[in-house]
Amino acid sequence: MSQVDFIAPTSADQAVQALLAGGGGARPLGGGTDLLVQLRSGRLAAGLIVDLKRIPEAIGVRKVDGGFVIGAATPGIALGEHRALGLAWPGVVEAANLIGSTQVQGRASMAGNLCNASPAADSVPALVAARATCLIVGPAGRRMAPAETIVVGPGRTSLAPGEFVLEIHLPPRPLRAADAYLRSIPRTEMDIAVVGAAVNLTLDAAGIVTDAHVALGAVAPTVLLVPDAAAALVGSPLDADALARLDQAARAACRPISDKRGTAEFRTKIAGVLARRAATLAHGRAGKRV
Amino acid sequence: MSARRTHVSAIVNGDPAEFLTDPGATLLDALRDTLGLTGSKEGCGSGDCGACSVILDGRLVCSCLVLAVEAEGRRVETIEGMADGGRLHPLQQKFLEHAALQCGFCTPGLLVASKALLEVNPDPTESEARYWLAGNLCRCTGYDKIIRAVLDAAAELRQEPAKRRETV
Amino acid sequence: MTDVLERPATAPLDDGRLKVVGGRPIRPDGADKVTGKAAYGADFALPGMLVGKVKRSPHAHARIVSIDTRRARAVPGVKAIVTAADFPDLASEEYEAGESASNLRDLAHNVMARDKALYDGHAVAAVAATSSAAADEALALIDITYEVLPHVIDIEAAMAPDAPLLHPHLFTAGLAARPDRPSNIAKRNEITRGDLTEGFAEADVIVEGRYTTAAVHQGYIEPHACVATFAADGQAQVWSSSQGQFMIRAYCAKLLGLDSSNIRVTPAEIGGGFGGKTTVYLEPLALALSRQCGAPVKMVMTREEVFRATGPTSGAVMTVKLGAKADGTITAADVVLKYQAGAFPGSPVGAGSMTALACYDIPNFSIVGHDVVTNSPKVAAYRAPGAPIAAFAVESAVDDLALKLGMDPIAIRMKNAVRDGTKAAYGPTYRDIGYVETLEAIADHPHYAAPLGPGQGRGVAAGFWFNIGGESTAAVNLSEDGSAVVITGNPDIGGSRASMAMMAAEVLGLPMEKVRPIVADTASIGFSMLTGGSRTTFATGMAVIQAAQKVVEDLKARGAMLMDVAKDQVAFIDGAVVCLDPAKGKGDLTIAAIAAKSAQTGGPIGAQVSLTAQGAGPGFGVHVCDVEVDPETGHVTVLRYTAAQDVGKAIHPAYVEGQVQGGVAQGVGWALNEEYVFGADGRMDNAGFLDYRVPVASDLPMIDTVLVEVANPRHPYGAKGVGEVPIVPPLAAVANAVRAAIGKRLTDLPLSPPKIRAAIDAR
């Protein structure tokens, strides 16, 4: 790893310039919990590491226009400490807080998790179900893009040369809306998700689902936003029938592989199980948010 | 060949520390090989075992996942700074009393991680302690005596708040 | 929580009034270990030290056609490069230096491949350079031409007649006639008793099962590390994290063609071993590199190298058939074990065969074992080598038998239990064993009667390990102020240093703080067999006790001299020499008082004892485990675990509990999640702690222990080895609990969620 150079810009524009100058070998650095592992194993070669953590907008959680803005290099543990964020988006926060160990939590960021583009990333299903958008900064200026458009394949993003994610935006929350994220791992901690399921629900005063988003992780090359699964819930009181249809829709959408972490058959079954359980969890939480 | 070495100024265990490092070297490399602080251990180099745990600007991290250059201007606390001169921290003392170490290799990381736990949660339940420490692998003890030592130290620290608080 | 249950003491020195032994003093090396000061292998540095690294085969099986190091030698900073050509070509020779005999030629070829790479990760060259970057660059520039060969890792595939052959001159040993064709079956062993056919004919009930396990690694958190330095006069020094400095000296002498007297090995503190550090990997390479360039060389493995290139233990395929009468008496047992040896012969199938039925008194049985080579890393010892694997199969079958008979699992084991006077399945007659007491301890434990909820199940399993004695040397020297130093040659992997000090302190009548133990290098203490086989507290402890007793005899003689009385007129009581005749009016003389005058009474006071300890007591364990299974995800939660073990005498109960808890944790990991995964190309797929899943703190509950003390009268304080027994029962204890929870038997470890979910779906 001693071929790399390092720079810590103090503004987003400086970071863009550094990334452009570094060309194909330049990498933005958030928490480093993926980047350093990949550099050490030789999976990635870098010429220049551009640290984002000294850019003011890249760290911190801010309430803006009823929604939230999360700096790209904000560590997961800081999200868990933010009370209002946890109340509005318990699913997003719990997903981010499942990444790795407490030590990894002290560094790893959701934007880093997203841009690492692993099919099994924990924060991504929750961000997608939350309809999160990303503020991208690059040579052509700033643009917003939905979270699910960032990842195009395992390890590949849609970001152009010189571009990086500076902020993640979460939309304002209506009343009686809540989300949840569950994952299946062999141990109780420390594992990459074998399956991840995020459900984001909005209820009316009678407890009927008026809006739903369901996203699945680790069952396809990228996170799957499953409209059929959401449709199974909308208009229902989340009864057994709706949950059964949700289970079926979730399973039908899966395109998993078999690998050392799980078989395709297992992943498909568990996707249905976790979708049901996450929906139930989100429903219970939403009912309390008035 | 290798990039130009970088000068880093940081505060390590309360004292100013300056060193030169390759930009690609980790904080763990710098602590062990350059500063001679070999208490933090490399068990895996990939952030999966916690043996390299340190506290960076108040946050528990794996030093193998931090570049040495990222420590510029920051505070680093390692196992070597845990005792107060010759006086062991209650966690260190309880680990000894409970026989919470066998080979001792994971012990520095576990002590640093436990200290970080008690700083955010002075009264953890057994489950909270286990989940917080899940990133610190121990192959010798089965964790039983470690958890007992941590909960016992927590109880002791709650009883004497004025005496034992660390200041860095 | 721990209970200690005792029979009346029958050990020679245990008079029931022990002052130190049986207590829980703080370990003497503790302060250094909790402050980060203790020096492990990678913590050493010497001036001018080079970085050594290893180039490893990326192929599971390949002929090494050529190795060209010219481009690598040209890298600035590279000072030495070695390949097999730099080591003597050894003849095949069985040599005992480690925990069991090794074939020196195989060991040499494992340390550095000659002619063939036999597994992904096999060392093919090594370099020493002035920096890590230079060493990496040099490794990349070593040009190796391989002829890739078909590989085989699956055991039964390796046994098939058309399997790719690893060794063209390997003919199965242990058969009636030497076969005319080579094979991957290195050895077949057999233990029989009685008449199997008759035994099964007598049975009212028969159970049969086929059981499979995967290779698992010892998983010590500290990677292998050493520093070696070779002086111009041919004298070498090695610092290494190892279970045996004398073993390192012996192997390095042979592998490099040196005299033992020219190698001095200092044991660093060791970050876990569990048997995996009872052999050499880096030390011969570091020595060879240092010899070539004259500078010290440090070599530290990465975690990936530890997994790819150091011994896991065997994966196995096993069949067990048991027959029993309606009252639970087992009449016949037919066990076949096929163990994976890795690239060279030497799996622990022999020990697995000997221990498989060791808990049972069965009149008719056959145990057949096969040692099978495969294109995977050469296996190394792992805590009771071979026994946990066989116990998984046998204890699962016994559980099925109990179910079929409607018998309680403890009751069926009690019915067939070995006792004092029983002839063990592996030969000797048991004496002073505590197996029945251990079964009773579990049967009587509140855990066994605790209610279970839905989706929960309880499993019981028993286990056995021989424990060994062997050669040890210890010295006890007194200082002028009457304090003592205890010197041994056994690396401390679990707190044995404390036990040595405790036993010496007990004999000398001194407080612990006045007795300092040290672990010395090969030049500073007489020979000791390595730390392993649960032998240190037993055998080295015996040497310590005898040395301390010699010191006591010397103190009595000097005390009598100072008192001017005859030697038979004094006794040694509570750390002082006491005149037995009060009429003489002589005051007691403490050790300190006598030591202060040692020059006048004959010189420095000390003694050294070398012995071969006999009479090691075997150990038995009985475990009970409760699990809850999530029927939709297949996830297993271990709710509660209690382990009872016959420990003889717990010299330091906290460290004995620790050994039990640690072994249980490893066994639980082995049962639920740990396994070597190989790709179709024969390369290890999960060579890291992310995907090689050892238990983390949140995976386990508190582990309750019951220390059953049935004294071993052949140890002065009654100690039996304790470290290995605890890993033997958990595999079946967990598997039996899962069976109870889901109503279906799984016979393939690990019991990962996909397998459990599939079993539930197939019900």
PDB file of C-alpha atoms in Angstrom, chain A residues 1-3 37 40-41 100 183-192 194 247 251 259-263 265-274 276-277, chain C residues 133 136-137 302-304 630-637 673 675 677 685-686 689-699 752-755 757-758 761:
ATOM      1  CA  MET A   1       0.000   0.000   0.000  1.00  0.00           C
ATOM      2  CA  SER A   2       2.965   2.330   0.045  1.00  0.00           C
ATOM      3  CA  GLN A   3       2.449   3.545  -3.490  1.00  0.00           C
ATOM      4  CA  VAL A  37      -9.337  -3.573   3.393  1.00  0.00           C
ATOM      5  CA  ARG A  40      -4.436  -4.120   1.563  1.00  0.00           C
ATOM      6  CA  SER A  41      -5.803  -7.225  -0.125  1.00  0.00           C
ATOM      7  CA  GLY A 100     -19.653  -4.295  11.191  1.00  0.00           C
ATOM      8  CA  ARG A 183     -31.015  -8.850   7.989  1.00  0.00           C
ATOM      9  CA  SER A 184     -30.183 -12.533   8.242  1.00  0.00           C
ATOM     10  CA  ILE A 185     -26.676 -13.481   9.321  1.00  0.00           C
ATOM     11  CA  PRO A 186     -25.291 -16.779  10.637  1.00  0.00           C
ATOM     12  CA  ARG A 187     -23.892 -15.332  13.886  1.00  0.00           C
ATOM     13  CA  THR A 188     -25.394 -12.518  15.936  1.00  0.00           C
ATOM     14  CA  GLU A 189     -22.952  -9.858  14.734  1.00  0.00           C
ATOM     15  CA  MET A 190     -20.034  -9.159  12.434  1.00  0.00           C
ATOM     16  CA  ASP A 191     -21.317 -10.979   9.350  1.00  0.00           C
ATOM     17  CA  ILE A 192     -22.107  -9.652   5.887  1.00  0.00           C
ATOM     18  CA  VAL A 194     -27.023 -13.031   3.693  1.00  0.00           C
ATOM     19  CA  ASP A 247     -43.776 -12.719   1.244  1.00  0.00           C
ATOM     20  CA  ARG A 251     -39.539 -14.062  -3.098  1.00  0.00           C
ATOM     21  CA  ASP A 259     -22.002 -18.569  -2.361  1.00  0.00           C
ATOM     22  CA  LYS A 260     -20.087 -19.234   0.828  1.00  0.00           C
ATOM     23  CA  ARG A 261     -22.624 -17.137   2.743  1.00  0.00           C
ATOM     24  CA  GLY A 262     -25.829 -18.850   1.643  1.00  0.00           C
ATOM     25  CA  THR A 263     -27.614 -20.766  -1.075  1.00  0.00           C
ATOM     26  CA  GLU A 265     -32.833 -21.185  -2.305  1.00  0.00           C
ATOM     27  CA  PHE A 266     -32.224 -20.150   1.281  1.00  0.00           C
ATOM     28  CA  ARG A 267     -31.853 -16.493   0.382  1.00  0.00           C
ATOM     29  CA  THR A 268     -35.134 -16.492  -1.475  1.00  0.00           C
ATOM     30  CA  LYS A 269     -37.057 -18.030   1.406  1.00  0.00           C
ATOM     31  CA  ILE A 270     -35.505 -15.700   3.945  1.00  0.00           C
ATOM     32  CA  ALA A 271     -36.261 -12.647   1.809  1.00  0.00           C
ATOM     33  CA  GLY A 272     -39.930 -13.406   2.267  1.00  0.00           C
ATOM     34  CA  VAL A 273     -39.527 -14.012   5.992  1.00  0.00           C
ATOM     35  CA  LEU A 274     -37.603 -10.804   6.610  1.00  0.00           C
ATOM     36  CA  ARG A 276     -42.841  -9.857   6.595  1.00  0.00           C
ATOM     37  CA  ARG A 277     -41.016  -9.245   9.834  1.00  0.00           C
TER      38      ARG A 277
ATOM     39  CA  ALA C 133       7.439  -2.838   0.204  1.00  0.00           C
ATOM     40  CA  ASP C 136       6.438  -7.472  -1.662  1.00  0.00           C
ATOM     41  CA  GLU C 137       8.040  -6.252  -4.867  1.00  0.00           C
ATOM     42  CA  THR C 302      -0.957 -12.337   7.732  1.00  0.00           C
ATOM     43  CA  ARG C 303      -4.318 -13.701   8.812  1.00  0.00           C
ATOM     44  CA  GLU C 304      -4.880 -14.985   5.289  1.00  0.00           C
ATOM     45  CA  ASP C 630     -35.829 -19.823  14.637  1.00  0.00           C
ATOM     46  CA  PRO C 631     -37.830 -22.123  12.360  1.00  0.00           C
ATOM     47  CA  GLU C 632     -38.083 -19.563   9.578  1.00  0.00           C
ATOM     48  CA  THR C 633     -34.448 -18.486   9.397  1.00  0.00           C
ATOM     49  CA  GLY C 634     -32.683 -21.566  10.775  1.00  0.00           C
ATOM     50  CA  HIS C 635     -30.753 -19.364  13.179  1.00  0.00           C
ATOM     51  CA  VAL C 636     -29.589 -21.105  16.333  1.00  0.00           C
ATOM     52  CA  THR C 637     -29.272 -19.282  19.654  1.00  0.00           C
ATOM     53  CA  ASN C 673     -20.513 -21.912  11.873  1.00  0.00           C
ATOM     54  CA  GLU C 675     -15.667 -24.489   8.227  1.00  0.00           C
ATOM     55  CA  VAL C 677     -14.746 -23.438   2.207  1.00  0.00           C
ATOM     56  CA  ASP C 685     -12.639 -19.155  -0.231  1.00  0.00           C
ATOM     57  CA  ASN C 686     -12.944 -17.799   3.310  1.00  0.00           C
ATOM     58  CA  PHE C 689     -12.225 -13.737  10.168  1.00  0.00           C
ATOM     59  CA  LEU C 690     -15.099 -12.205   8.182  1.00  0.00           C
ATOM     60  CA  ASP C 691     -16.161 -15.438   6.565  1.00  0.00           C
ATOM     61  CA  TYR C 692     -14.410 -17.946   8.820  1.00  0.00           C
ATOM     62  CA  ARG C 693     -16.882 -17.422  11.601  1.00  0.00           C
ATOM     63  CA  VAL C 694     -15.633 -17.946  15.134  1.00  0.00           C
ATOM     64  CA  PRO C 695     -18.053 -17.178  17.972  1.00  0.00           C
ATOM     65  CA  VAL C 696     -18.268 -13.528  19.003  1.00  0.00           C
ATOM     66  CA  ALA C 697     -19.245 -12.301  22.456  1.00  0.00           C
ATOM     67  CA  SER C 698     -22.918 -11.911  21.553  1.00  0.00           C
ATOM     68  CA  ASP C 699     -23.137 -15.491  20.233  1.00  0.00           C
ATOM     69  CA  SER C 752     -25.513 -23.392   9.432  1.00  0.00           C
ATOM     70  CA  PRO C 753     -28.918 -21.718   8.966  1.00  0.00           C
ATOM     71  CA  PRO C 754     -29.457 -22.872   5.370  1.00  0.00           C
ATOM     72  CA  LYS C 755     -29.029 -26.514   6.422  1.00  0.00           C
ATOM     73  CA  ARG C 757     -33.989 -24.384   7.363  1.00  0.00           C
ATOM     74  CA  ALA C 758     -33.785 -27.102   4.706  1.00  0.00           C
ATOM     75  CA  ASP C 761     -38.769 -27.759   5.422  1.00  0.00           C
TER      76      ASP C 761
END
